[in-house]
Short mmCIF file of C-alpha atoms and ligand atoms in Angstrom, two decimals:
data_model
loop_
_atom_site.label_atom_id
_atom_site.label_comp_id
_atom_site.label_asym_id
_atom_site.label_seq_id
_atom_site.Cartn_x
_atom_site.Cartn_y
_atom_site.Cartn_z
CA MET E 58 -38.69 -24.33 85.43
CA LYS E 59 -43.11 -24.19 87.02
CA LEU E 60 -44.66 -21.88 88.88
CA ASN E 61 -45.26 -24.87 91.47
CA GLU E 62 -41.61 -24.93 92.66
CA VAL E 63 -40.94 -21.35 92.16
CA LEU E 64 -43.36 -20.96 94.65
CA ASP E 65 -42.21 -23.58 96.75
CA GLU E 66 -39.00 -21.90 96.89
CA LEU E 67 -40.12 -18.87 97.73
CA VAL E 68 -42.28 -20.02 100.55
CA ILE E 69 -39.00 -21.60 101.64
CA LYS E 70 -36.91 -18.32 101.31
CA ASN E 71 -39.28 -16.05 102.58
CA ARG E 72 -40.80 -18.42 105.72
CA PRO E 73 -38.11 -17.23 107.87
CA ILE E 74 -39.04 -13.20 107.82
CA SER E 75 -41.61 -14.05 110.19
CA GLN E 76 -39.13 -13.83 113.00
CA TYR E 77 -38.92 -10.27 112.31
CA GLY E 78 -42.66 -9.57 113.18
CA ASN E 79 -45.73 -10.62 115.34
CA VAL E 80 -48.78 -12.12 115.04
CA ALA E 81 -52.05 -9.91 116.03
CA ASN E 82 -52.85 -10.61 119.42
CA TYR E 83 -55.23 -6.93 120.10
CA ILE E 84 -58.36 -9.34 119.19
CA PRO E 85 -58.61 -12.64 121.43
CA GLU E 86 -57.44 -15.64 119.48
CA LEU E 87 -55.79 -14.70 116.66
CA ASP E 88 -52.86 -14.57 118.85
CA LYS E 89 -53.32 -19.04 118.68
CA ALA E 90 -52.09 -18.67 114.94
CA GLN E 91 -48.76 -20.26 113.98
CA LYS E 92 -46.46 -17.40 113.67
CA ASP E 93 -44.20 -18.89 110.69
CA ALA E 94 -47.08 -19.94 108.67
CA LEU E 95 -46.55 -18.97 105.13
CA GLY E 96 -48.50 -20.03 102.30
CA ILE E 97 -49.58 -19.02 98.19
CA PHE E 98 -52.36 -19.92 96.33
CA ILE E 99 -52.56 -19.03 92.49
CA THR E 100 -55.35 -18.80 90.39
CA ASP E 101 -54.55 -17.40 86.58
CA ILE E 102 -56.57 -16.30 83.88
CA THR E 103 -57.23 -19.78 82.38
CA GLY E 104 -58.14 -21.20 85.66
CA ASN E 105 -54.81 -23.20 85.94
CA LYS E 106 -54.23 -23.32 90.19
CA PHE E 107 -50.41 -23.25 91.89
CA HIS E 108 -49.94 -23.02 95.82
CA ALA E 109 -47.52 -23.41 98.15
CA GLY E 110 -46.90 -23.61 101.94
CA ASP E 111 -50.26 -23.50 104.36
CA TRP E 112 -52.25 -22.03 101.35
CA ASN E 113 -55.23 -24.62 102.91
CA THR E 114 -54.11 -22.96 106.40
CA LYS E 115 -57.94 -21.27 107.80
CA PHE E 116 -57.83 -17.44 109.28
CA THR E 117 -59.86 -14.70 109.62
CA ILE E 118 -60.57 -12.36 106.44
CA GLN E 119 -60.51 -8.78 108.96
CA SER E 120 -59.79 -6.43 107.07
CA ILE E 121 -59.93 -7.63 103.12
CA SER E 122 -63.76 -8.01 103.81
CA LYS E 123 -63.98 -4.38 103.46
CA ILE E 124 -63.49 -4.49 99.79
CA VAL E 125 -66.56 -7.03 99.52
CA THR E 126 -68.50 -5.07 101.75
CA LEU E 127 -67.67 -1.71 99.98
CA MET E 128 -68.91 -3.95 96.53
CA LEU E 129 -72.18 -4.76 97.69
CA ALA E 130 -72.81 -1.12 99.79
CA ILE E 131 -72.12 0.61 95.77
CA LEU E 132 -74.65 -2.63 94.89
CA ASP E 133 -77.27 -1.68 97.26
CA ASN E 134 -76.74 2.35 97.05
CA GLY E 135 -74.81 3.73 93.81
CA GLU E 136 -71.74 5.06 93.99
CA GLU E 137 -72.88 8.35 94.70
CA TYR E 138 -74.22 8.09 97.67
CA VAL E 139 -71.36 5.52 99.23
CA PHE E 140 -68.88 8.36 98.49
CA SER E 141 -70.92 11.13 99.92
CA LYS E 142 -70.35 9.22 103.10
CA VAL E 143 -67.05 8.16 103.09
CA GLY E 144 -63.91 9.80 100.86
CA MET E 145 -61.38 8.24 98.14
CA GLU E 146 -58.35 9.21 99.52
CA PRO E 147 -55.56 7.78 102.01
CA THR E 148 -54.65 8.51 105.43
CA GLY E 149 -50.70 8.19 105.85
CA ASP E 150 -52.00 6.92 109.21
CA PRO E 151 -52.49 3.64 110.71
CA PHE E 152 -55.94 1.55 110.05
CA ASN E 153 -57.82 1.87 113.38
CA SER E 154 -56.97 5.84 113.45
CA ILE E 155 -59.00 8.03 115.30
CA VAL E 156 -57.60 11.32 114.73
CA LYS E 157 -58.66 12.60 111.52
CA LEU E 158 -62.43 12.22 112.23
CA GLU E 159 -63.00 14.86 113.22
CA THR E 160 -60.33 17.54 111.54
CA SER E 161 -61.43 15.90 107.98
CA ARG E 162 -63.35 18.74 105.67
CA GLY E 163 -66.75 17.36 105.44
CA ARG E 164 -65.97 15.23 108.32
CA LYS E 165 -65.98 12.12 106.64
CA PRO E 166 -63.83 9.29 107.00
CA TYR E 167 -60.83 9.29 104.58
CA ASN E 168 -61.31 6.04 102.72
CA PRO E 169 -63.18 2.85 103.07
CA MET E 170 -60.42 1.02 103.87
CA ILE E 171 -59.80 2.58 107.16
CA ASN E 172 -61.89 1.06 109.97
CA ALA E 173 -64.08 3.86 110.35
CA GLY E 174 -64.74 3.74 106.68
CA ALA E 175 -65.39 0.32 106.56
CA ILE E 176 -67.68 0.41 109.48
CA ALA E 177 -69.54 3.37 107.54
CA VAL E 178 -69.46 1.03 104.93
CA SER E 179 -71.50 -1.62 106.60
CA SER E 180 -73.83 0.74 107.91
CA MET E 181 -74.75 0.75 103.76
CA ILE E 182 -75.90 -2.70 103.58
CA LYS E 183 -79.28 -3.14 102.84
CA GLY E 184 -81.65 -5.22 105.45
CA LYS E 185 -84.30 -4.38 108.16
CA ASP E 186 -81.84 -5.78 110.76
CA ALA E 187 -78.12 -6.86 111.68
CA ARG E 188 -79.10 -10.32 110.70
CA GLU E 189 -80.82 -9.80 107.75
CA LYS E 190 -77.92 -7.41 106.78
CA PHE E 191 -75.05 -9.60 107.28
CA GLU E 192 -76.90 -12.52 105.80
CA ARG E 193 -77.27 -10.79 102.13
CA LEU E 194 -73.16 -9.85 102.98
CA LEU E 195 -72.56 -13.62 103.74
CA ASP E 196 -74.22 -14.70 100.54
CA PHE E 197 -72.56 -11.84 98.16
CA PHE E 198 -69.62 -13.28 99.65
CA LYS E 199 -70.45 -16.60 98.91
CA LEU E 200 -71.53 -15.62 95.52
CA ILE E 201 -68.30 -14.34 94.21
CA SER E 202 -65.81 -16.39 95.49
CA GLU E 203 -68.39 -19.64 94.82
CA ASP E 204 -67.03 -21.17 98.15
CA SER E 205 -71.14 -21.61 99.77
CA THR E 206 -69.33 -23.60 102.68
CA LEU E 207 -67.64 -19.69 103.99
CA ASP E 208 -68.92 -18.55 107.81
CA VAL E 209 -68.07 -16.49 110.61
CA ASN E 210 -65.36 -18.17 113.14
CA TYR E 211 -67.86 -17.39 115.60
CA LYS E 212 -65.03 -17.28 118.88
CA ILE E 213 -63.42 -14.74 117.12
CA TYR E 214 -65.87 -12.29 116.27
CA CYS E 215 -67.22 -12.73 119.76
CA GLY E 216 -63.90 -11.58 120.66
CA GLU E 217 -63.95 -8.67 118.86
CA ALA E 218 -66.90 -7.79 119.80
CA GLU E 219 -66.00 -7.33 123.14
CA THR E 220 -63.06 -5.83 122.80
CA GLY E 221 -63.75 -3.72 119.80
CA ASN E 222 -64.19 -0.43 121.85
CA ARG E 223 -62.18 2.01 119.62
CA ASN E 224 -64.22 1.08 116.59
CA ARG E 225 -67.45 1.19 119.18
CA ALA E 226 -66.51 4.41 119.81
CA MET E 227 -65.69 5.59 115.66
CA GLY E 228 -69.10 4.16 115.26
CA TYR E 229 -70.81 6.62 117.74
CA PHE E 230 -68.41 9.02 116.09
CA LEU E 231 -69.72 8.54 112.95
CA LYS E 232 -73.32 8.54 114.12
CA SER E 233 -73.23 12.06 115.91
CA GLU E 234 -71.71 13.36 112.70
CA GLY E 235 -74.99 12.11 110.51
CA ILE E 236 -72.28 10.00 108.46
CA ILE E 237 -74.13 6.62 109.72
CA ASP E 238 -77.87 7.01 109.16
CA GLY E 239 -79.17 3.36 110.66
CA ASN E 240 -78.65 2.00 113.99
CA VAL E 241 -74.83 2.02 115.03
CA GLU E 242 -74.90 -1.64 117.36
CA ASP E 243 -76.20 -3.01 113.60
CA ALA E 244 -73.29 -1.21 111.65
CA LEU E 245 -70.99 -2.48 113.91
CA THR E 246 -71.98 -6.02 114.53
CA VAL E 247 -72.09 -6.39 110.56
CA TYR E 248 -68.55 -4.98 110.65
CA PHE E 249 -67.69 -7.47 113.37
CA LYS E 250 -68.96 -10.29 111.58
CA GLN E 251 -67.57 -9.26 108.06
CA CYS E 252 -64.07 -9.44 109.63
CA SER E 253 -64.56 -12.98 111.50
CA ILE E 254 -65.30 -14.87 108.10
CA GLU E 255 -63.05 -17.74 108.05
CA VAL E 256 -60.88 -18.74 104.84
CA THR E 257 -58.04 -19.72 103.44
CA ALA E 258 -55.28 -18.29 100.37
CA GLU E 259 -57.12 -20.21 98.03
CA THR E 260 -60.43 -18.65 99.24
CA LEU E 261 -58.72 -15.53 98.62
CA SER E 262 -57.61 -16.21 95.52
CA LYS E 263 -61.27 -17.05 94.16
CA ILE E 264 -62.28 -13.43 95.39
CA ALA E 265 -59.22 -11.84 93.79
CA LEU E 266 -60.16 -13.95 91.05
CA PHE E 267 -63.88 -11.56 90.18
CA LEU E 268 -61.84 -9.08 89.92
CA VAL E 269 -59.09 -10.47 87.20
CA ASN E 270 -62.55 -10.96 85.63
CA ASN E 271 -63.54 -7.15 86.43
CA GLY E 272 -67.13 -8.55 88.23
CA LYS E 273 -67.47 -11.61 86.23
CA ILE E 274 -67.95 -15.30 87.71
CA SER E 275 -67.12 -18.26 86.14
CA THR E 276 -70.65 -18.75 84.71
CA GLY E 277 -70.22 -15.26 82.81
CA GLU E 278 -73.11 -13.60 84.82
CA THR E 279 -72.19 -9.95 85.96
CA ILE E 280 -72.10 -9.65 89.34
CA ILE E 281 -71.00 -6.15 89.49
CA PRO E 282 -70.38 -3.60 86.73
CA PRO E 283 -66.80 -3.53 85.73
CA ARG E 284 -67.22 0.28 87.08
CA VAL E 285 -67.81 -0.59 90.33
CA ALA E 286 -64.64 -3.59 90.03
CA THR E 287 -62.43 -0.51 88.64
CA ILE E 288 -63.18 1.90 91.78
CA ILE E 289 -61.98 -1.58 94.40
CA LYS E 290 -58.75 -1.87 92.63
CA THR E 291 -57.77 1.40 92.57
CA LEU E 292 -58.42 1.71 96.37
CA MET E 293 -56.89 -1.23 96.62
CA VAL E 294 -53.51 0.38 94.82
CA THR E 295 -53.93 3.42 97.24
CA CYS E 296 -55.54 2.09 100.23
CA GLY E 297 -55.50 -1.21 100.77
CA MET E 298 -52.09 -1.54 102.32
CA TYR E 299 -52.74 0.82 105.17
CA ASP E 300 -49.99 3.32 105.46
CA SER E 301 -47.28 1.41 103.61
CA SER E 302 -49.28 1.13 100.53
CA GLY E 303 -46.88 3.71 98.63
CA GLU E 304 -44.19 1.26 99.63
CA PHE E 305 -45.65 -1.65 98.41
CA ALA E 306 -46.32 -0.30 95.46
CA ILE E 307 -43.33 0.65 94.70
CA ARG E 308 -41.82 -2.94 95.80
CA VAL E 309 -44.33 -5.17 94.84
CA GLY E 310 -46.89 -3.34 92.35
CA ILE E 311 -50.05 -5.48 92.30
CA PRO E 312 -53.40 -3.86 93.51
CA SER E 313 -53.32 -5.62 97.01
CA LYS E 314 -55.78 -6.02 100.59
CA SER E 315 -54.34 -6.92 103.79
CA GLY E 316 -55.69 -7.77 107.59
CA VAL E 317 -54.68 -8.50 110.24
CA GLY E 318 -55.27 -11.83 110.23
CA GLY E 319 -52.94 -12.54 107.98
CA GLY E 320 -54.41 -12.74 104.40
CA ILE E 321 -53.30 -10.52 101.64
CA LEU E 322 -55.83 -10.59 98.00
CA SER E 323 -53.72 -9.70 95.38
CA VAL E 324 -55.21 -8.97 91.77
CA VAL E 325 -52.94 -9.11 88.48
CA PRO E 326 -54.94 -7.59 85.57
CA GLY E 327 -55.45 -9.62 82.99
CA LYS E 328 -53.13 -12.55 84.35
CA MET E 329 -53.72 -13.94 88.38
CA ALA E 330 -55.12 -14.10 91.26
CA ILE E 331 -52.79 -14.14 94.65
CA GLY E 332 -54.27 -15.11 97.39
CA VAL E 333 -51.53 -15.17 100.51
CA TYR E 334 -51.49 -16.32 104.73
CA GLY E 335 -48.92 -15.29 106.42
CA PRO E 336 -50.13 -14.02 110.25
CA SER E 337 -46.82 -12.27 111.45
CA LEU E 338 -47.37 -8.66 110.60
CA ASP E 339 -45.38 -5.89 110.49
CA GLU E 340 -45.39 -2.61 112.76
CA LYS E 341 -48.19 -1.57 109.98
CA GLY E 342 -50.45 -4.70 109.85
CA ASN E 343 -49.33 -6.20 107.01
CA PRO E 344 -48.33 -10.42 106.87
CA ILE E 345 -43.99 -9.29 106.91
CA ALA E 346 -43.17 -13.09 104.81
CA GLY E 347 -46.62 -12.74 102.86
CA VAL E 348 -44.95 -9.17 101.62
CA ALA E 349 -41.65 -10.56 100.75
CA LEU E 350 -42.88 -13.24 99.18
CA LEU E 351 -44.95 -11.01 96.83
CA GLU E 352 -42.41 -8.67 96.08
CA ASP E 353 -40.15 -11.58 94.89
CA LEU E 354 -43.05 -13.17 93.17
CA SER E 355 -43.79 -9.79 91.09
CA LYS E 356 -39.88 -9.65 90.48
CA LYS E 357 -39.74 -12.62 89.09
CA LEU E 358 -42.86 -13.05 87.02
CA ASN E 359 -42.67 -8.85 86.65
CA LEU E 360 -46.09 -8.23 87.43
CA THR E 361 -46.02 -4.65 88.51
CA ILE E 362 -48.77 -3.05 86.82
CA PHE E 363 -46.68 0.53 86.83
N1 LIG V 749 -61.28 -6.61 112.85
C1 LIG V 749 -60.39 -5.66 112.60
C2 LIG V 749 -60.13 -4.28 112.95
O1 LIG V 749 -61.27 -3.85 113.10
C3 LIG V 749 -59.68 -5.89 111.32
C4 LIG V 749 -58.25 -4.12 111.41
C5 LIG V 749 -57.59 -5.03 110.27
O2 LIG V 749 -57.33 -6.49 109.44
N2 LIG V 749 -56.64 -4.24 109.84
O3 LIG V 749 -59.04 -3.49 113.85
#
């Protein structure tokens, strides 16, 4: 059976699972997504492309942006500095949890994949103000995805900026602890904008391919050192699926990062780059049908890295 046929079959099989989840509604506009949308786009290591379902539907990247911002923050500041401000350990708490910020040793966010850690990382992007920082970051997104059309969905950005009081609270706490050095509002602006970048499953597959190739783009140019690609993939395994990362590692076994917009970006080392879209989320905030689809695919093609 050809891979495109396998994907068609798996989308048909898993689409009904969407009914057991819910589309995110805490950010205005996200609830407009079609609940039973499900799509997948795969690029293999030799450049062959395969897709099925709603692979071409646009949605916002949300938390998946955290891995890209982390790459640029490490390029801008070095690994040692970044991880002096943000930890490397999973929390077991929801992605927007505030609880461990005050009680953790060193009072730094546990990891760069939870919102608190990601806001700290966004504050490290170099630039004289929020506009310049975000422009540099968006250019970096365009470079590694090899897609110069990427842009922010401004309706969603405005909704996030208006309603993101919990994220704002974390930002000010991080500032009071000296984790954020510069202007807090600049860090939050960069964070809300990066979350609102509009993508498709194909875009996610392109970013994943950059990691499959250990930080090289298609011209052969190295954009990030292999060491940084390894850090990102490792954090995807331990923290990429929020407080479901352990279960996901057992069920699917592929380094992945999810977002509440419905995306999952998955990197199968040495083999393939996967983008998934399914906006119906489980109670942890992961795409419910998207995870089921990846579980089936992983079993069928034996993709687990473990
Ligand atoms: N913008 C979202 C937030 O900050 C991102 C969260 C996510 O995708 N898990 O809440």
